[in-house]
Amino acid sequence: MKVLDGLKYSREHEWIRVEGNKAYVGITDYAQHSLGEIVFVELPEMDACLEAGDVLGVVESVKAASDVYAPVAGRVVEVNESLVDDPAGLNRDPYENWIAVLEITDDTSLDELMDASEYEAYCAGEE
């Protein structure tokens, strides 16, 4: 399982990379591995305002469908349209293929997220 330093992780297996007031959000390697071959990604609506914990999108695999949650409150300012035509990009490199970019409106939930070592320990406890 690949976990990158410099990102924050949620218990729902999303990662977030904060750059200024923007947050790139995707699913973790653990999530894509658990889901199996990803065949469809439902992206959020542009300009949608989300609270931390709101459904950001949906990832469907040959095994199951899984909601993707916003790890921080924000407004959707960009979506990764390439995932519509190539959802398996999340399997090949889940950290390069983010799902959406949020303009952060409330960063208090960032404190509840895990760093790389905490997330690795969390995943080890789930297996």
mmCIF file of N, CA and C in Angstrom:
data_model
loop_
_atom_site.group_PDB
_atom_site.id
_atom_site.type_symbol
_atom_site.label_atom_id
_atom_site.label_comp_id
_atom_site.label_asym_id
_atom_site.label_seq_id
_atom_site.Cartn_x
_atom_site.Cartn_y
_atom_site.Cartn_z
ATOM 1 N N MET A 1 0.846 -1.182 0.000
ATOM 2 C CA MET A 1 0.000 0.000 0.000
ATOM 3 C C MET A 1 0.891 1.245 0.000
ATOM 4 N N LYS A 2 0.612 2.127 -0.915
ATOM 5 C CA LYS A 2 1.396 3.354 -1.032
ATOM 6 C C LYS A 2 0.697 4.484 -0.264
ATOM 7 N N VAL A 3 1.442 5.139 0.611
ATOM 8 C CA VAL A 3 0.960 6.301 1.359
ATOM 9 C C VAL A 3 2.009 7.394 1.191
ATOM 10 N N LEU A 4 1.575 8.577 0.808
ATOM 11 C CA LEU A 4 2.520 9.668 0.559
ATOM 12 C C LEU A 4 2.604 10.621 1.743
ATOM 13 N N ASP A 5 3.826 11.019 2.074
ATOM 14 C CA ASP A 5 4.021 12.075 3.064
ATOM 15 C C ASP A 5 3.538 13.392 2.468
ATOM 16 N N GLY A 6 3.156 14.316 3.327
ATOM 17 C CA GLY A 6 2.748 15.639 2.860
ATOM 18 C C GLY A 6 1.265 15.754 2.557
ATOM 19 N N LEU A 7 0.552 14.637 2.632
ATOM 20 C CA LEU A 7 -0.897 14.654 2.442
ATOM 21 C C LEU A 7 -1.564 14.396 3.781
ATOM 22 N N LYS A 8 -2.851 14.704 3.862
ATOM 23 C CA LYS A 8 -3.669 14.346 5.018
ATOM 24 C C LYS A 8 -4.653 13.282 4.556
ATOM 25 N N TYR A 9 -5.091 12.434 5.483
ATOM 26 C CA TYR A 9 -5.935 11.294 5.144
ATOM 27 C C TYR A 9 -7.151 11.231 6.059
ATOM 28 N N SER A 10 -8.275 10.773 5.480
ATOM 29 C CA SER A 10 -9.504 10.619 6.262
ATOM 30 C C SER A 10 -9.726 9.149 6.596
ATOM 31 N N ARG A 11 -10.600 8.900 7.551
ATOM 32 C CA ARG A 11 -10.958 7.530 7.914
ATOM 33 C C ARG A 11 -11.777 6.854 6.816
ATOM 34 N N GLU A 12 -12.291 7.640 5.890
ATOM 35 C CA GLU A 12 -13.062 7.102 4.760
ATOM 36 C C GLU A 12 -12.155 6.846 3.557
ATOM 37 N N HIS A 13 -10.861 7.003 3.745
ATOM 38 C CA HIS A 13 -9.839 6.699 2.730
ATOM 39 C C HIS A 13 -9.800 7.714 1.583
ATOM 40 N N GLU A 14 -9.999 8.975 1.922
ATOM 41 C CA GLU A 14 -9.708 10.061 0.982
ATOM 42 C C GLU A 14 -8.394 10.705 1.397
ATOM 43 N N TRP A 15 -7.702 11.264 0.423
ATOM 44 C CA TRP A 15 -6.516 12.069 0.714
ATOM 45 C C TRP A 15 -6.820 13.513 0.324
ATOM 46 N N ILE A 16 -6.071 14.425 0.931
ATOM 47 C CA ILE A 16 -6.225 15.845 0.629
ATOM 48 C C ILE A 16 -4.838 16.477 0.605
ATOM 49 N N ARG A 17 -4.602 17.278 -0.411
ATOM 50 C CA ARG A 17 -3.354 18.043 -0.519
ATOM 51 C C ARG A 17 -3.742 19.509 -0.541
ATOM 52 N N VAL A 18 -3.317 20.250 0.467
ATOM 53 C CA VAL A 18 -3.664 21.663 0.587
ATOM 54 C C VAL A 18 -2.559 22.506 -0.032
ATOM 55 N N GLU A 19 -2.960 23.392 -0.937
ATOM 56 C CA GLU A 19 -2.051 24.358 -1.562
ATOM 57 C C GLU A 19 -2.705 25.728 -1.447
ATOM 58 N N GLY A 20 -2.242 26.509 -0.473
ATOM 59 C CA GLY A 20 -2.865 27.812 -0.226
ATOM 60 C C GLY A 20 -4.277 27.613 0.283
ATOM 61 N N ASN A 21 -5.258 28.198 -0.430
ATOM 62 C CA ASN A 21 -6.653 28.035 -0.009
ATOM 63 C C ASN A 21 -7.371 26.965 -0.838
ATOM 64 N N LYS A 22 -6.605 26.179 -1.585
ATOM 65 C CA LYS A 22 -7.189 25.117 -2.407
ATOM 66 C C LYS A 22 -6.814 23.747 -1.849
ATOM 67 N N ALA A 23 -7.743 22.812 -2.010
ATOM 68 C CA ALA A 23 -7.529 21.448 -1.543
ATOM 69 C C ALA A 23 -7.818 20.473 -2.671
ATOM 70 N N TYR A 24 -6.812 19.693 -3.054
ATOM 71 C CA TYR A 24 -6.980 18.616 -4.030
ATOM 72 C C TYR A 24 -7.438 17.384 -3.257
ATOM 73 N N VAL A 25 -8.474 16.710 -3.752
ATOM 74 C CA VAL A 25 -9.059 15.577 -3.040
ATOM 75 C C VAL A 25 -9.116 14.362 -3.959
ATOM 76 N N GLY A 26 -8.734 13.209 -3.422
ATOM 77 C CA GLY A 26 -8.819 11.966 -4.173
ATOM 78 C C GLY A 26 -8.994 10.792 -3.234
ATOM 79 N N ILE A 27 -8.945 9.592 -3.801
ATOM 80 C CA ILE A 27 -9.026 8.386 -2.979
ATOM 81 C C ILE A 27 -7.624 7.806 -2.816
ATOM 82 N N THR A 28 -7.439 7.093 -1.730
ATOM 83 C CA THR A 28 -6.121 6.543 -1.415
ATOM 84 C C THR A 28 -5.853 5.243 -2.174
ATOM 85 N N ASP A 29 -4.610 4.826 -2.139
ATOM 86 C CA ASP A 29 -4.219 3.550 -2.722
ATOM 87 C C ASP A 29 -4.966 2.410 -2.035
ATOM 88 N N TYR A 30 -5.139 2.505 -0.731
ATOM 89 C CA TYR A 30 -5.898 1.495 0.017
ATOM 90 C C TYR A 30 -7.317 1.401 -0.530
ATOM 91 N N ALA A 31 -7.947 2.546 -0.780
ATOM 92 C CA ALA A 31 -9.322 2.568 -1.291
ATOM 93 C C ALA A 31 -9.407 1.941 -2.672
ATOM 94 N N GLN A 32 -8.521 2.345 -3.575
ATOM 95 C CA GLN A 32 -8.599 1.802 -4.934
ATOM 96 C C GLN A 32 -8.320 0.309 -4.943
ATOM 97 N N HIS A 33 -7.406 -0.143 -4.084
ATOM 98 C CA HIS A 33 -7.100 -1.571 -4.011
ATOM 99 C C HIS A 33 -8.304 -2.351 -3.474
ATOM 100 N N SER A 34 -8.974 -1.798 -2.461
ATOM 101 C CA SER A 34 -10.150 -2.456 -1.884
ATOM 102 C C SER A 34 -11.302 -2.524 -2.877
ATOM 103 N N LEU A 35 -11.462 -1.463 -3.668
ATOM 104 C CA LEU A 35 -12.553 -1.416 -4.641
ATOM 105 C C LEU A 35 -12.318 -2.344 -5.827
ATOM 106 N N GLY A 36 -11.090 -2.508 -6.223
ATOM 107 C CA GLY A 36 -10.800 -3.276 -7.428
ATOM 108 C C GLY A 36 -10.866 -2.374 -8.653
ATOM 109 N N GLU A 37 -11.092 -2.973 -9.817
ATOM 110 C CA GLU A 37 -11.082 -2.220 -11.075
ATOM 111 C C GLU A 37 -12.185 -1.160 -11.092
ATOM 112 N N ILE A 38 -11.786 0.099 -11.149
ATOM 113 C CA ILE A 38 -12.747 1.211 -11.151
ATOM 114 C C ILE A 38 -13.247 1.428 -12.569
ATOM 115 N N VAL A 39 -14.584 1.451 -12.711
ATOM 116 C CA VAL A 39 -15.199 1.529 -14.039
ATOM 117 C C VAL A 39 -15.994 2.811 -14.260
ATOM 118 N N PHE A 40 -16.267 3.574 -13.193
ATOM 119 C CA PHE A 40 -17.064 4.794 -13.335
ATOM 120 C C PHE A 40 -16.748 5.739 -12.185
ATOM 121 N N VAL A 41 -16.672 7.029 -12.498
ATOM 122 C CA VAL A 41 -16.486 8.061 -11.476
ATOM 123 C C VAL A 41 -17.540 9.135 -11.699
ATOM 124 N N GLU A 42 -18.320 9.411 -10.655
ATOM 125 C CA GLU A 42 -19.281 10.518 -10.697
ATOM 126 C C GLU A 42 -18.619 11.714 -10.025
ATOM 127 N N LEU A 43 -18.397 12.754 -10.800
ATOM 128 C CA LEU A 43 -17.724 13.949 -10.297
ATOM 129 C C LEU A 43 -18.737 14.903 -9.675
ATOM 130 N N PRO A 44 -18.286 15.771 -8.772
ATOM 131 C CA PRO A 44 -19.200 16.754 -8.187
ATOM 132 C C PRO A 44 -19.536 17.857 -9.188
ATOM 133 N N GLU A 45 -20.601 18.582 -8.898
ATOM 134 C CA GLU A 45 -20.986 19.732 -9.714
ATOM 135 C C GLU A 45 -20.019 20.884 -9.443
ATOM 136 N N MET A 46 -19.653 21.593 -10.497
ATOM 137 C CA MET A 46 -18.835 22.798 -10.321
ATOM 138 C C MET A 46 -19.602 23.801 -9.461
ATOM 139 N N ASP A 47 -18.892 24.525 -8.629
ATOM 140 C CA ASP A 47 -19.422 25.552 -7.732
ATOM 141 C C ASP A 47 -20.278 25.004 -6.598
ATOM 142 N N ALA A 48 -20.387 23.683 -6.471
ATOM 143 C CA ALA A 48 -21.124 23.106 -5.348
ATOM 144 C C ALA A 48 -20.408 23.476 -4.056
ATOM 145 N N CYS A 49 -21.169 23.884 -3.063
ATOM 146 C CA CYS A 49 -20.613 24.206 -1.744
ATOM 147 C C CYS A 49 -20.850 23.016 -0.822
ATOM 148 N N LEU A 50 -19.778 22.490 -0.276
ATOM 149 C CA LEU A 50 -19.840 21.281 0.537
ATOM 150 C C LEU A 50 -19.313 21.545 1.939
ATOM 151 N N GLU A 51 -19.900 20.854 2.885
ATOM 152 C CA GLU A 51 -19.377 20.834 4.244
ATOM 153 C C GLU A 51 -18.484 19.601 4.376
ATOM 154 N N ALA A 52 -17.590 19.610 5.329
ATOM 155 C CA ALA A 52 -16.770 18.424 5.584
ATOM 156 C C ALA A 52 -17.700 17.255 5.883
ATOM 157 N N GLY A 53 -17.471 16.135 5.211
ATOM 158 C CA GLY A 53 -18.307 14.956 5.400
ATOM 159 C C GLY A 53 -19.411 14.798 4.371
ATOM 160 N N ASP A 54 -19.678 15.848 3.576
ATOM 161 C CA ASP A 54 -20.673 15.744 2.505
ATOM 162 C C ASP A 54 -20.138 14.859 1.387
ATOM 163 N N VAL A 55 -21.050 14.246 0.650
ATOM 164 C CA VAL A 55 -20.648 13.419 -0.487
ATOM 165 C C VAL A 55 -20.111 14.317 -1.593
ATOM 166 N N LEU A 56 -18.889 14.041 -2.012
ATOM 167 C CA LEU A 56 -18.211 14.796 -3.062
ATOM 168 C C LEU A 56 -18.434 14.144 -4.423
ATOM 169 N N GLY A 57 -18.510 12.835 -4.438
ATOM 170 C CA GLY A 57 -18.698 12.095 -5.677
ATOM 171 C C GLY A 57 -18.873 10.623 -5.377
ATOM 172 N N VAL A 58 -18.875 9.823 -6.435
ATOM 173 C CA VAL A 58 -19.040 8.379 -6.298
ATOM 174 C C VAL A 58 -18.015 7.690 -7.193
ATOM 175 N N VAL A 59 -17.429 6.629 -6.666
ATOM 176 C CA VAL A 59 -16.509 5.796 -7.432
ATOM 177 C C VAL A 59 -17.128 4.401 -7.492
ATOM 178 N N GLU A 60 -17.294 3.887 -8.714
ATOM 179 C CA GLU A 60 -17.865 2.553 -8.888
ATOM 180 C C GLU A 60 -16.814 1.621 -9.470
ATOM 181 N N SER A 61 -16.791 0.416 -8.922
ATOM 182 C CA SER A 61 -15.875 -0.609 -9.426
ATOM 183 C C SER A 61 -16.684 -1.828 -9.838
ATOM 184 N N VAL A 62 -15.993 -2.849 -10.308
ATOM 185 C CA VAL A 62 -16.674 -4.089 -10.646
ATOM 186 C C VAL A 62 -17.215 -4.769 -9.390
ATOM 187 N N LYS A 63 -16.708 -4.391 -8.212
ATOM 188 C CA LYS A 63 -17.139 -4.980 -6.946
ATOM 189 C C LYS A 63 -18.245 -4.189 -6.259
ATOM 190 N N ALA A 64 -18.156 -2.849 -6.272
ATOM 191 C CA ALA A 64 -19.039 -2.038 -5.432
ATOM 192 C C ALA A 64 -19.015 -0.578 -5.866
ATOM 193 N N ALA A 65 -19.956 0.177 -5.314
ATOM 194 C CA ALA A 65 -19.951 1.634 -5.465
ATOM 195 C C ALA A 65 -19.630 2.226 -4.102
ATOM 196 N N SER A 66 -18.863 3.294 -4.102
ATOM 197 C CA SER A 66 -18.445 3.906 -2.848
ATOM 198 C C SER A 66 -18.532 5.419 -2.956
ATOM 199 N N ASP A 67 -19.167 6.037 -1.956
ATOM 200 C CA ASP A 67 -19.193 7.493 -1.909
ATOM 201 C C ASP A 67 -17.801 8.013 -1.575
ATOM 202 N N VAL A 68 -17.495 9.176 -2.118
ATOM 203 C CA VAL A 68 -16.264 9.894 -1.792
ATOM 204 C C VAL A 68 -16.697 11.136 -1.029
ATOM 205 N N TYR A 69 -16.112 11.369 0.128
ATOM 206 C CA TYR A 69 -16.541 12.456 1.005
ATOM 207 C C TYR A 69 -15.554 13.617 0.989
ATOM 208 N N ALA A 70 -16.089 14.810 1.140
ATOM 209 C CA ALA A 70 -15.248 16.002 1.246
ATOM 210 C C ALA A 70 -14.584 15.998 2.623
ATOM 211 N N PRO A 71 -13.256 15.976 2.689
ATOM 212 C CA PRO A 71 -12.584 15.987 3.984
ATOM 213 C C PRO A 71 -12.520 17.376 4.621
ATOM 214 N N VAL A 72 -12.922 18.391 3.859
ATOM 215 C CA VAL A 72 -12.883 19.769 4.337
ATOM 216 C C VAL A 72 -14.027 20.526 3.666
ATOM 217 N N ALA A 73 -14.513 21.576 4.307
ATOM 218 C CA ALA A 73 -15.579 22.387 3.716
ATOM 219 C C ALA A 73 -15.010 23.261 2.608
ATOM 220 N N GLY A 74 -15.759 23.362 1.513
ATOM 221 C CA GLY A 74 -15.283 24.199 0.422
ATOM 222 C C GLY A 74 -16.223 24.224 -0.760
ATOM 223 N N ARG A 75 -15.834 25.006 -1.753
ATOM 224 C CA ARG A 75 -16.586 25.144 -3.004
ATOM 225 C C ARG A 75 -15.793 24.460 -4.102
ATOM 226 N N VAL A 76 -16.470 23.650 -4.902
ATOM 227 C CA VAL A 76 -15.814 22.923 -5.989
ATOM 228 C C VAL A 76 -15.409 23.917 -7.071
ATOM 229 N N VAL A 77 -14.099 24.032 -7.321
ATOM 230 C CA VAL A 77 -13.599 24.973 -8.330
ATOM 231 C C VAL A 77 -12.989 24.263 -9.535
ATOM 232 N N GLU A 78 -12.769 22.954 -9.413
ATOM 233 C CA GLU A 78 -12.223 22.197 -10.535
ATOM 234 C C GLU A 78 -12.559 20.720 -10.330
ATOM 235 N N VAL A 79 -12.846 20.028 -11.437
ATOM 236 C CA VAL A 79 -13.051 18.582 -11.395
ATOM 237 C C VAL A 79 -12.124 17.941 -12.421
ATOM 238 N N ASN A 80 -11.738 16.721 -12.161
ATOM 239 C CA ASN A 80 -10.815 16.016 -13.048
ATOM 240 C C ASN A 80 -11.618 15.277 -14.119
ATOM 241 N N GLU A 81 -11.934 15.988 -15.200
ATOM 242 C CA GLU A 81 -12.752 15.445 -16.288
ATOM 243 C C GLU A 81 -12.126 14.214 -16.932
ATOM 244 N N SER A 82 -10.803 14.062 -16.846
ATOM 245 C CA SER A 82 -10.157 12.905 -17.479
ATOM 246 C C SER A 82 -10.652 11.589 -16.885
ATOM 247 N N LEU A 83 -11.168 11.627 -15.644
ATOM 248 C CA LEU A 83 -11.653 10.405 -15.003
ATOM 249 C C LEU A 83 -12.966 9.914 -15.605
ATOM 250 N N VAL A 84 -13.692 10.791 -16.305
ATOM 251 C CA VAL A 84 -14.933 10.370 -16.962
ATOM 252 C C VAL A 84 -14.611 9.348 -18.051
ATOM 253 N N ASP A 85 -13.609 9.645 -18.864
ATOM 254 C CA ASP A 85 -13.212 8.743 -19.947
ATOM 255 C C ASP A 85 -12.243 7.656 -19.495
ATOM 256 N N ASP A 86 -11.537 7.889 -18.395
ATOM 257 C CA ASP A 86 -10.521 6.945 -17.932
ATOM 258 C C ASP A 86 -10.609 6.772 -16.412
ATOM 259 N N PRO A 87 -11.711 6.178 -15.915
ATOM 260 C CA PRO A 87 -11.839 6.017 -14.463
ATOM 261 C C PRO A 87 -10.749 5.137 -13.859
ATOM 262 N N ALA A 88 -10.181 4.242 -14.664
ATOM 263 C CA ALA A 88 -9.121 3.359 -14.166
ATOM 264 C C ALA A 88 -7.845 4.124 -13.830
ATOM 265 N N GLY A 89 -7.783 5.407 -14.185
ATOM 266 C CA GLY A 89 -6.664 6.242 -13.757
ATOM 267 C C GLY A 89 -6.513 6.239 -12.247
ATOM 268 N N LEU A 90 -7.639 6.066 -11.533
ATOM 269 C CA LEU A 90 -7.583 5.993 -10.074
ATOM 270 C C LEU A 90 -6.889 4.718 -9.613
ATOM 271 N N ASN A 91 -6.976 3.652 -10.393
ATOM 272 C CA ASN A 91 -6.253 2.421 -10.058
ATOM 273 C C ASN A 91 -4.762 2.561 -10.341
ATOM 274 N N ARG A 92 -4.425 3.174 -11.465
ATOM 275 C CA ARG A 92 -3.012 3.295 -11.853
ATOM 276 C C ARG A 92 -2.234 4.205 -10.910
ATOM 277 N N ASP A 93 -2.797 5.346 -10.576
ATOM 278 C CA ASP A 93 -2.120 6.281 -9.676
ATOM 279 C C ASP A 93 -3.154 7.147 -8.956
ATOM 280 N N PRO A 94 -3.654 6.662 -7.822
ATOM 281 C CA PRO A 94 -4.703 7.393 -7.120
ATOM 282 C C PRO A 94 -4.249 8.738 -6.555
ATOM 283 N N TYR A 95 -2.948 8.934 -6.397
ATOM 284 C CA TYR A 95 -2.474 10.202 -5.840
ATOM 285 C C TYR A 95 -2.234 11.250 -6.925
ATOM 286 N N GLU A 96 -1.965 10.821 -8.123
ATOM 287 C CA GLU A 96 -1.805 11.748 -9.242
ATOM 288 C C GLU A 96 -3.173 12.147 -9.795
ATOM 289 N N ASN A 97 -4.110 11.230 -9.767
ATOM 290 C CA ASN A 97 -5.441 11.441 -10.343
ATOM 291 C C ASN A 97 -6.439 11.869 -9.274
ATOM 292 N N TRP A 98 -6.365 13.128 -8.900
ATOM 293 C CA TRP A 98 -7.304 13.694 -7.938
ATOM 294 C C TRP A 98 -8.698 13.741 -8.573
ATOM 295 N N ILE A 99 -9.718 13.846 -7.727
ATOM 296 C CA ILE A 99 -11.105 13.873 -8.202
ATOM 297 C C ILE A 99 -11.607 15.302 -8.354
ATOM 298 N N ALA A 100 -11.332 16.141 -7.358
ATOM 299 C CA ALA A 100 -11.822 17.521 -7.400
ATOM 300 C C ALA A 100 -10.894 18.433 -6.615
ATOM 301 N N VAL A 101 -11.017 19.723 -6.913
ATOM 302 C CA VAL A 101 -10.306 20.755 -6.166
ATOM 303 C C VAL A 101 -11.354 21.620 -5.479
ATOM 304 N N LEU A 102 -11.176 21.810 -4.190
ATOM 305 C CA LEU A 102 -12.074 22.654 -3.407
ATOM 306 C C LEU A 102 -11.362 23.935 -3.016
ATOM 307 N N GLU A 103 -12.086 25.036 -3.091
ATOM 308 C CA GLU A 103 -11.622 26.282 -2.493
ATOM 309 C C GLU A 103 -12.102 26.225 -1.050
ATOM 310 N N ILE A 104 -11.170 26.139 -0.121
ATOM 311 C CA ILE A 104 -11.504 25.900 1.285
ATOM 312 C C ILE A 104 -12.273 27.081 1.868
ATOM 313 N N THR A 105 -13.418 26.762 2.495
ATOM 314 C CA THR A 105 -14.211 27.792 3.169
ATOM 315 C C THR A 105 -14.125 27.671 4.685
ATOM 316 N N ASP A 106 -13.738 26.490 5.179
ATOM 317 C CA ASP A 106 -13.574 26.270 6.615
ATOM 318 C C ASP A 106 -12.564 25.138 6.790
ATOM 319 N N ASP A 107 -11.421 25.451 7.353
ATOM 320 C CA ASP A 107 -10.352 24.452 7.449
ATOM 321 C C ASP A 107 -10.267 23.765 8.807
ATOM 322 N N THR A 108 -11.262 23.966 9.676
ATOM 323 C CA THR A 108 -11.173 23.387 11.022
ATOM 324 C C THR A 108 -11.122 21.861 10.995
ATOM 325 N N SER A 109 -11.741 21.226 10.000
ATOM 326 C CA SER A 109 -11.740 19.759 9.946
ATOM 327 C C SER A 109 -10.371 19.191 9.576
ATOM 328 N N LEU A 110 -9.462 20.021 9.083
ATOM 329 C CA LEU A 110 -8.118 19.532 8.745
ATOM 330 C C LEU A 110 -7.418 18.942 9.963
ATOM 331 N N ASP A 111 -7.712 19.494 11.144
ATOM 332 C CA ASP A 111 -7.082 19.011 12.372
ATOM 333 C C ASP A 111 -7.484 17.579 12.710
ATOM 334 N N GLU A 112 -8.636 17.124 12.183
ATOM 335 C CA GLU A 112 -9.130 15.781 12.477
ATOM 336 C C GLU A 112 -8.547 14.725 11.539
ATOM 337 N N LEU A 113 -7.852 15.160 10.488
ATOM 338 C CA LEU A 113 -7.306 14.226 9.510
ATOM 339 C C LEU A 113 -5.970 13.660 9.982
ATOM 340 N N MET A 114 -5.581 12.540 9.387
ATOM 341 C CA MET A 114 -4.360 11.842 9.784
ATOM 342 C C MET A 114 -3.200 12.182 8.857
ATOM 343 N N ASP A 115 -1.984 12.147 9.403
ATOM 344 C CA ASP A 115 -0.806 12.247 8.543
ATOM 345 C C ASP A 115 -0.487 10.841 8.021
ATOM 346 N N ALA A 116 0.575 10.703 7.239
ATOM 347 C CA ALA A 116 0.881 9.434 6.579
ATOM 348 C C ALA A 116 1.084 8.289 7.575
ATOM 349 N N SER A 117 1.858 8.512 8.621
ATOM 350 C CA SER A 117 2.132 7.422 9.564
ATOM 351 C C SER A 117 0.875 7.033 10.341
ATOM 352 N N GLU A 118 0.054 8.005 10.713
ATOM 353 C CA GLU A 118 -1.201 7.702 11.405
ATOM 354 C C GLU A 118 -2.140 6.915 10.489
ATOM 355 N N TYR A 119 -2.176 7.297 9.214
ATOM 356 C CA TYR A 119 -3.050 6.614 8.261
ATOM 357 C C TYR A 119 -2.584 5.173 8.023
ATOM 358 N N GLU A 120 -1.281 4.958 7.918
ATOM 359 C CA GLU A 120 -0.761 3.592 7.757
ATOM 360 C C GLU A 120 -1.169 2.716 8.935
ATOM 361 N N ALA A 121 -1.061 3.254 10.143
ATOM 362 C CA ALA A 121 -1.451 2.501 11.338
ATOM 363 C C ALA A 121 -2.958 2.234 11.332
ATOM 364 N N TYR A 122 -3.738 3.220 10.905
ATOM 365 C CA TYR A 122 -5.194 3.060 10.824
ATOM 366 C C TYR A 122 -5.553 1.937 9.853
ATOM 367 N N CYS A 123 -4.941 1.919 8.692
ATOM 368 C CA CYS A 123 -5.221 0.887 7.685
ATOM 369 C C CYS A 123 -4.795 -0.493 8.172
ATOM 370 N N ALA A 124 -3.677 -0.564 8.867
ATOM 371 C CA ALA A 124 -3.209 -1.845 9.402
ATOM 372 C C ALA A 124 -4.231 -2.408 10.385
ATOM 373 N N GLY A 125 -4.899 -1.537 11.123
ATOM 374 C CA GLY A 125 -5.932 -1.967 12.061
ATOM 375 C C GLY A 125 -7.209 -2.418 11.384
ATOM 376 N N GLU A 126 -7.430 -2.013 10.135
ATOM 377 C CA GLU A 126 -8.639 -2.404 9.403
ATOM 378 C C GLU A 126 -8.490 -3.751 8.715
ATOM 379 N N GLU A 127 -7.272 -4.213 8.550
ATOM 380 C CA GLU A 127 -7.054 -5.467 7.803
ATOM 381 C C GLU A 127 -7.263 -6.682 8.672
#
